[in-house]
mmCIF file of C-alpha atoms and ligand atoms in Angstrom:
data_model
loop_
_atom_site.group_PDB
_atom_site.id
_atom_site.type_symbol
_atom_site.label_atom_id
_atom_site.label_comp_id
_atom_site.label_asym_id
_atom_site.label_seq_id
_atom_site.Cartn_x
_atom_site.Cartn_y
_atom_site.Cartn_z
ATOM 1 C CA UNK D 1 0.000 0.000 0.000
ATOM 2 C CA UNK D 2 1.471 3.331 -1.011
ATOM 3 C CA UNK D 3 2.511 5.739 2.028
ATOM 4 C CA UNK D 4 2.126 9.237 2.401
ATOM 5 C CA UNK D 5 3.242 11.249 5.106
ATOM 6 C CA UNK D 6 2.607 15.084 5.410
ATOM 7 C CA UNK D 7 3.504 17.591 7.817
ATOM 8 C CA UNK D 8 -0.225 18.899 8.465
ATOM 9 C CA UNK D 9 -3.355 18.753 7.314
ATOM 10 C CA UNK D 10 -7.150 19.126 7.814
ATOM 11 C CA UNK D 11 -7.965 15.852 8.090
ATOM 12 C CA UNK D 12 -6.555 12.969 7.003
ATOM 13 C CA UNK D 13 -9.750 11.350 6.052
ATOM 14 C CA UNK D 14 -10.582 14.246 3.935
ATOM 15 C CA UNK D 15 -7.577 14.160 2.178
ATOM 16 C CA UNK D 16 -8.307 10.851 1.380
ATOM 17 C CA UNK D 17 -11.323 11.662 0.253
ATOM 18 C CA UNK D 18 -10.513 14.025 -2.098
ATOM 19 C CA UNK D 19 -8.150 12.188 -4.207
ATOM 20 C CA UNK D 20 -9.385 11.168 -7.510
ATOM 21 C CA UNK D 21 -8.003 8.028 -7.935
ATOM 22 C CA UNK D 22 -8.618 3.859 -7.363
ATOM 23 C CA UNK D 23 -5.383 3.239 -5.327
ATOM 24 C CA UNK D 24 -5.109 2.221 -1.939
ATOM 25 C CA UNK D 25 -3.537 4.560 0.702
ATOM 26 C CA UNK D 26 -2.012 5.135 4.360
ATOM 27 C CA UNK D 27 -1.856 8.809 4.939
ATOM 28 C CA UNK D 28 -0.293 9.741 7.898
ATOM 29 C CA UNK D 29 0.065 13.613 9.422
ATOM 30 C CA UNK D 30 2.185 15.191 12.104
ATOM 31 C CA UNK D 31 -0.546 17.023 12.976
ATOM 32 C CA UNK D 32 -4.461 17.777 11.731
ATOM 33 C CA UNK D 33 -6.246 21.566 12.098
ATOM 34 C CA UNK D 34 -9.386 20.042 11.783
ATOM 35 C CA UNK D 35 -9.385 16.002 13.133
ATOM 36 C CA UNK D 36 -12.717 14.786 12.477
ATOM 37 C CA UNK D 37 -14.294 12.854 15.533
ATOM 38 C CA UNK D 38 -17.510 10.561 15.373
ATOM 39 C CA UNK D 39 -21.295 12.430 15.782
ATOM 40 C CA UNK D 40 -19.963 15.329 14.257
ATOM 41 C CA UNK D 41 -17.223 15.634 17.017
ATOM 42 C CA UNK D 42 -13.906 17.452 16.467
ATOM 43 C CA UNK D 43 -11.012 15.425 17.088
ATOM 44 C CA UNK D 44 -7.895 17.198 18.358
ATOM 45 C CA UNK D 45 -4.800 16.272 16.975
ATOM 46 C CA UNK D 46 -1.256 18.038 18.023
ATOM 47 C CA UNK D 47 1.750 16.774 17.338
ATOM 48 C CA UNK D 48 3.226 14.049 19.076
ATOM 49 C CA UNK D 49 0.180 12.040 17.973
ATOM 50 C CA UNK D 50 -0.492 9.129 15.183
ATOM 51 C CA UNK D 51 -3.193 10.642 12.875
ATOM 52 C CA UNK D 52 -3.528 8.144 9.758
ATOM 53 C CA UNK D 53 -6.355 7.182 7.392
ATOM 54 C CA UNK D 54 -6.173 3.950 5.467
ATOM 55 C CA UNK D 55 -8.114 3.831 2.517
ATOM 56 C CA UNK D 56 -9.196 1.280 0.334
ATOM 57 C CA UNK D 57 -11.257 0.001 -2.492
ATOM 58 C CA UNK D 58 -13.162 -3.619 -3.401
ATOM 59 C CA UNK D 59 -15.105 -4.917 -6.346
ATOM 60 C CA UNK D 60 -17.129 -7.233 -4.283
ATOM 61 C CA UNK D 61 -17.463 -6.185 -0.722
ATOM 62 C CA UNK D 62 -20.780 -6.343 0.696
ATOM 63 C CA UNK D 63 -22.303 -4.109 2.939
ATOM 64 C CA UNK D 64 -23.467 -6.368 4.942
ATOM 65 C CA UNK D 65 -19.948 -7.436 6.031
ATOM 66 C CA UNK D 66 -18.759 -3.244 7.133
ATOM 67 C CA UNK D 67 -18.142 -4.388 10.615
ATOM 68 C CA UNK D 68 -15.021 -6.666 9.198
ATOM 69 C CA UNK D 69 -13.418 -3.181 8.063
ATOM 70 C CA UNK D 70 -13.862 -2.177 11.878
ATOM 71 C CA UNK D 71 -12.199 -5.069 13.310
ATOM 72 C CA UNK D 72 -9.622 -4.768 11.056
ATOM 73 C CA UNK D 73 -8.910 -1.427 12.205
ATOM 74 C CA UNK D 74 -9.344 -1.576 16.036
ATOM 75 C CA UNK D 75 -7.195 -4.600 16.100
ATOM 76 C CA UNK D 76 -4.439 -3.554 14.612
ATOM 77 C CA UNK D 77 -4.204 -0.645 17.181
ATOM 78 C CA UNK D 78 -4.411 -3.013 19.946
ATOM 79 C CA UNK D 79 -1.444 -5.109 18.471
ATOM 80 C CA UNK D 80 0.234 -1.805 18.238
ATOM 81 C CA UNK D 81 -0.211 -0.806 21.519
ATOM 82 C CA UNK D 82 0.591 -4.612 22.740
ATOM 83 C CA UNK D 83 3.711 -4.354 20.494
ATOM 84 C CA UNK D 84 4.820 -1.818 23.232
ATOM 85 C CA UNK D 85 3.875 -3.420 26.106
ATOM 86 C CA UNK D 86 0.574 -1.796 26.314
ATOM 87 C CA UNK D 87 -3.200 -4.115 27.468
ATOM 88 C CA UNK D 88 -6.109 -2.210 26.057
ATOM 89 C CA UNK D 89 -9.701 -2.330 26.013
ATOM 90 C CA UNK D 90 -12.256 -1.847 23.399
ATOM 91 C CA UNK D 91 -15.143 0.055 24.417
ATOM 92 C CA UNK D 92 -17.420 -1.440 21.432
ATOM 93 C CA UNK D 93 -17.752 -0.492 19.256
ATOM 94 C CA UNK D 94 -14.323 1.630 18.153
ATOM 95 C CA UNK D 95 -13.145 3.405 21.257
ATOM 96 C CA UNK D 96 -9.776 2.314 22.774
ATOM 97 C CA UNK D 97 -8.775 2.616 26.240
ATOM 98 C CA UNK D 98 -6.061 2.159 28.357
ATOM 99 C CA UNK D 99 -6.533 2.045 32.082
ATOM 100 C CA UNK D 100 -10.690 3.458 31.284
ATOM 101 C CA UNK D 101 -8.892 6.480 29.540
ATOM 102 C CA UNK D 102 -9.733 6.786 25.487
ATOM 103 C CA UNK D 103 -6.173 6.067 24.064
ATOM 104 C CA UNK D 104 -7.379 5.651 20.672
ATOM 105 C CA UNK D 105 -10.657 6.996 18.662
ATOM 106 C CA UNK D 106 -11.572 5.993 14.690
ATOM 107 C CA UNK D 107 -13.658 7.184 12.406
ATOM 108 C CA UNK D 108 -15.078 4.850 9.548
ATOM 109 C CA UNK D 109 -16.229 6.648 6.142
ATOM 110 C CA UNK D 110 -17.494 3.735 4.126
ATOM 111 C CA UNK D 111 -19.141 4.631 0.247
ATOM 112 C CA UNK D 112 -21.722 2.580 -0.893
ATOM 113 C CA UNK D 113 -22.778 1.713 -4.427
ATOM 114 C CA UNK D 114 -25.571 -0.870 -5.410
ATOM 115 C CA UNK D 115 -25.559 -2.519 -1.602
ATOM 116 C CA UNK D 116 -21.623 -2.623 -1.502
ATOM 117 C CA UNK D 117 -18.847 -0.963 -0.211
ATOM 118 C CA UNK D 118 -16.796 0.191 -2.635
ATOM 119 C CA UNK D 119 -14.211 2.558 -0.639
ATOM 120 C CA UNK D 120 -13.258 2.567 3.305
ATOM 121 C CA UNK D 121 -11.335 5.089 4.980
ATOM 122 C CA UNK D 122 -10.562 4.274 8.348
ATOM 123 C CA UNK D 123 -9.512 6.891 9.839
ATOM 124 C CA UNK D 124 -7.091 6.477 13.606
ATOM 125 C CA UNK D 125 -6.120 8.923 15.938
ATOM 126 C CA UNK D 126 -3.847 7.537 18.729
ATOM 127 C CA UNK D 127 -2.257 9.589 21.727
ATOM 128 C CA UNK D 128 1.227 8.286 21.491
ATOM 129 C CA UNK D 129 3.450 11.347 23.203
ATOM 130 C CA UNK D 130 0.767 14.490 22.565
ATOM 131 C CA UNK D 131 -0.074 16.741 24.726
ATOM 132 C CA UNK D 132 -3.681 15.859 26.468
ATOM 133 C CA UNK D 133 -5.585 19.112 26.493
ATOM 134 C CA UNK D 134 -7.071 19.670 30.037
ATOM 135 C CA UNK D 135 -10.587 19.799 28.513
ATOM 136 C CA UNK D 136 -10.141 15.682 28.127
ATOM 137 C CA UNK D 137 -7.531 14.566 30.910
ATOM 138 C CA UNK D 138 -10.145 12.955 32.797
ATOM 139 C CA UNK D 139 -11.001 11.091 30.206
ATOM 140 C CA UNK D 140 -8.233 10.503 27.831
ATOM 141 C CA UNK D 141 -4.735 9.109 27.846
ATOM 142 C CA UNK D 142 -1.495 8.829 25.825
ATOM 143 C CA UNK D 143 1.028 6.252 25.241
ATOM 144 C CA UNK D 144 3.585 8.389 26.679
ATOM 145 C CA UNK D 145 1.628 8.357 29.895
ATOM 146 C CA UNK D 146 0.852 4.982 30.769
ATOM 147 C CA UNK D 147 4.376 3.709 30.136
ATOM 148 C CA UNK D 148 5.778 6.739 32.068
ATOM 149 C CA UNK D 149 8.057 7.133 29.466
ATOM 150 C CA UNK D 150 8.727 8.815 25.650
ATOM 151 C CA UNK D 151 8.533 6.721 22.520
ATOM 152 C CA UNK D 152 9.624 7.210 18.825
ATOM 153 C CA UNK D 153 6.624 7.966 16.689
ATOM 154 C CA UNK D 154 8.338 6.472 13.760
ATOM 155 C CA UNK D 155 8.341 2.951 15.623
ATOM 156 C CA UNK D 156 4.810 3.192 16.705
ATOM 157 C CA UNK D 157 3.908 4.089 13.101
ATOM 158 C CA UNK D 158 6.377 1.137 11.902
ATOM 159 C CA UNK D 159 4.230 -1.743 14.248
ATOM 160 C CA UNK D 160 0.957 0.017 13.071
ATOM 161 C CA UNK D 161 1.812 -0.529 9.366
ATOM 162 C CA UNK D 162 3.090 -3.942 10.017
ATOM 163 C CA UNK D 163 -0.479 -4.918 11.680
ATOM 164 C CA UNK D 164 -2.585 -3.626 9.079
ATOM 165 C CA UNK D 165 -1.583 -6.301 7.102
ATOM 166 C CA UNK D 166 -3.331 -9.120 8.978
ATOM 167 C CA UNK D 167 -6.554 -10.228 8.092
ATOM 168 C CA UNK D 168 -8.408 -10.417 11.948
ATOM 169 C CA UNK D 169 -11.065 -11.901 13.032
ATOM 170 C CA UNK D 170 -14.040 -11.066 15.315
ATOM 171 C CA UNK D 171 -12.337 -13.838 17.976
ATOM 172 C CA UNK D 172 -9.541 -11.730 17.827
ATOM 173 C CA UNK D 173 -11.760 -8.208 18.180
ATOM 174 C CA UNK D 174 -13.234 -9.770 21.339
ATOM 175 C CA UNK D 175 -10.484 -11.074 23.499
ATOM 176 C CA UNK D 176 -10.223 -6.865 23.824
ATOM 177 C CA UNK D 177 -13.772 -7.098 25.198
ATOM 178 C CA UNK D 178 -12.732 -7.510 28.498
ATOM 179 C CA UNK D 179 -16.136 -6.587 29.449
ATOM 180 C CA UNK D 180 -18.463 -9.363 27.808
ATOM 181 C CA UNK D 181 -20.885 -10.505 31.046
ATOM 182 C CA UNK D 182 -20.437 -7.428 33.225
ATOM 183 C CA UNK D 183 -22.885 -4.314 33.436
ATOM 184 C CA UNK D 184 -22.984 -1.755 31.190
ATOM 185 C CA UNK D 185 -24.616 1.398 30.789
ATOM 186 C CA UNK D 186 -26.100 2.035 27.564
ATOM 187 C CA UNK D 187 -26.926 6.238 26.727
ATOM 188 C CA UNK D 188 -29.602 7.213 24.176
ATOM 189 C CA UNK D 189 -31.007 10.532 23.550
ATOM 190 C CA UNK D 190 -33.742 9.864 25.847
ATOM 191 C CA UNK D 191 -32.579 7.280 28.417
ATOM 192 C CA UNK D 192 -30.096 5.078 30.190
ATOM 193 C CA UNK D 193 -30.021 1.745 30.254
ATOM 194 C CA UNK D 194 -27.580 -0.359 33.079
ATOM 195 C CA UNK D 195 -27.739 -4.149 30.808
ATOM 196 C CA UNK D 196 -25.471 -6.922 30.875
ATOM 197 C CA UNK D 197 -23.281 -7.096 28.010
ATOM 198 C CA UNK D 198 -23.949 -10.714 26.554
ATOM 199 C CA UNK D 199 -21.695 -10.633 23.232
ATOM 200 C CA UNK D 200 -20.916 -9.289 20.164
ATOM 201 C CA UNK D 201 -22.594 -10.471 16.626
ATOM 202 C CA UNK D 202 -20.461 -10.831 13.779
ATOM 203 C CA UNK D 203 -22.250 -7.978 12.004
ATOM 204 C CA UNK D 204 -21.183 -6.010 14.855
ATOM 205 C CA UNK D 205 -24.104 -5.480 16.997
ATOM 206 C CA UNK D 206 -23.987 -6.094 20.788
ATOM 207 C CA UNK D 207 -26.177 -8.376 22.834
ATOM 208 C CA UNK D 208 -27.521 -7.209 25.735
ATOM 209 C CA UNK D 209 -29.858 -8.657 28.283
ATOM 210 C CA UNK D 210 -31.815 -6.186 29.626
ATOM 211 C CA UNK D 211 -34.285 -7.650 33.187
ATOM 212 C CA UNK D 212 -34.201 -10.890 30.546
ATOM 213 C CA UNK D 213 -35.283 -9.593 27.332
ATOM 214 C CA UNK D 214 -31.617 -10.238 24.830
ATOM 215 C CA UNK D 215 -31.598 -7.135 22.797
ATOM 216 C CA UNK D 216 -29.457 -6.368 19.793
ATOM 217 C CA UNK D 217 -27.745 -2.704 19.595
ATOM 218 C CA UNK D 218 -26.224 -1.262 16.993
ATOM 219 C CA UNK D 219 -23.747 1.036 17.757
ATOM 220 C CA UNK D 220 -25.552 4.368 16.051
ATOM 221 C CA UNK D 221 -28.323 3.864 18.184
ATOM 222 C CA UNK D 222 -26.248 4.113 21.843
ATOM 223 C CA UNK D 223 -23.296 5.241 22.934
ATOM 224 C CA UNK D 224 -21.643 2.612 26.168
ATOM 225 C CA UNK D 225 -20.299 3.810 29.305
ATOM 226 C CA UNK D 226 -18.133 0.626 31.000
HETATM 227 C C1 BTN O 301 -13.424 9.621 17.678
HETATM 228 O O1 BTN O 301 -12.844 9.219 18.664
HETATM 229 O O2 BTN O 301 -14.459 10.285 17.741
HETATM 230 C C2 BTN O 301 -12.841 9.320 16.321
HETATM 231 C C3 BTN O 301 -11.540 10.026 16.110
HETATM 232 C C4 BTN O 301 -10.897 9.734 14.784
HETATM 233 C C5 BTN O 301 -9.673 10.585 14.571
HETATM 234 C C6 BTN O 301 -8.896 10.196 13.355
HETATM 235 S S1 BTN O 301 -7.343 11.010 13.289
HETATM 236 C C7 BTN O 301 -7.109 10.511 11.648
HETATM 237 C C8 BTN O 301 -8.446 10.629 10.954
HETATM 238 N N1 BTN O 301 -8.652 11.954 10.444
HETATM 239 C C9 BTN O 301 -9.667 12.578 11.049
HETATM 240 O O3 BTN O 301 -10.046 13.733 10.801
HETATM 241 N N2 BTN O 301 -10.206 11.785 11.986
HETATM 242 C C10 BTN O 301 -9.550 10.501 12.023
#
């Protein structure tokens, strides 16, 4: 896959975006002035941080099957961070944490034609030695932090690369699920929900059990508090 590395940007997944052209890509940036978050969030990005988008394009990849492209993605952070002696979590469906701090957000931009997906950009943002801004210490942390110690962006980049080559499965996306038969709290617009998580369906959805009725979530619908 061809590599491109710039010194700043908007967005990385925007870039992406807004190249004409069919071939794959891992665009990496030192630093983004406007990181895209999920919901419509902004996602700060200074440098010191691993900002990449991976993009990629299929004749024959169904729909159906989009969860795949997110397993792909959040596991080859966790190897990362594992490469470096890091254990994280995933908070399902694409948060990572370390220690109940977000270490690691995505941000999936799938295009559809005729039922499939014809081009993913997964977009990663992962605190490796960046500043946390005091608006999100409480709830965020950085690589640099839990190890008590600096690291070489260029190595955590190198492991990332390396891992996005494997093919994962959802096996592998739940041993991060560390929380499969605890309580949960599940957050809609209009109410919370403590359930116990029961598992995770290969298209992606979690089971809950909820005073005995199994319910299936999908992630739009919810966001999870562990
Ligand atoms: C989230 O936690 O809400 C998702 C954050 C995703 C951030 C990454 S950084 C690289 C890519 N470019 C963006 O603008 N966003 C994603």
């Amino acid at each position: 896959m061809k590599i491109i590395e710039l010194e700043e940007v908007g967005s990385t997944n925007e870039y992406c975006k807004a190249i004409d052209s069919c071939e794959d890509l891992c665009v990496f940036a030192k630093r983004q002035t406007a990181g895209k978050g999920t919901k419509g969030r902004s996602f700060i990005s200074l440098d010191g941080g691993l900002y990449v988008s991976v993009m990629r394009h299929y004749d024959n990849f169904s729909a159906e099957n989009a969860f795949k492209i997110m397993i792909n993605g959040c596991v080859a952070v966790c190897k990362t961070l594992e490469n470096f002696g890091i254990h994280p979590v995933i908070r399902w469906a694409n948060d990572i944490l370390v220690n109940g701090k977000k270490i690691c957000g995505t941000l999936i931009e799938n295009t559809f034609s005729s039922g499939k997906i014809i081009r993913s950009i997964v977009g990663i943002g992962i605190n490796v030695k960046n500043e946390i801004s005091s608006e999100i210490e409480q709830i965020a942390t950085s690589m640099k932090e839990v190890l008590g110690k600096n690291l070489n962006l260029q190595e955590v980049k190198s492991a990332f690369i390396s891992n996005l080559d494997c093919d994962f499965s959802i096996e592998d996306y739940k041993r991060y699920i560390s929380w499969l038969g605890q309580s949960v709290t599940l957050k809609t617009e209009d109410e919370v929900r403590v359930v116990k998580a029961v598992d995770v369906t290969e298209n992606g959805r979690l089971l809950v059990d909820w005073c005995g009725n199994m319910l299936e979530i999908s992630a739009a619908e919810v966001s999870l508090r562990l």
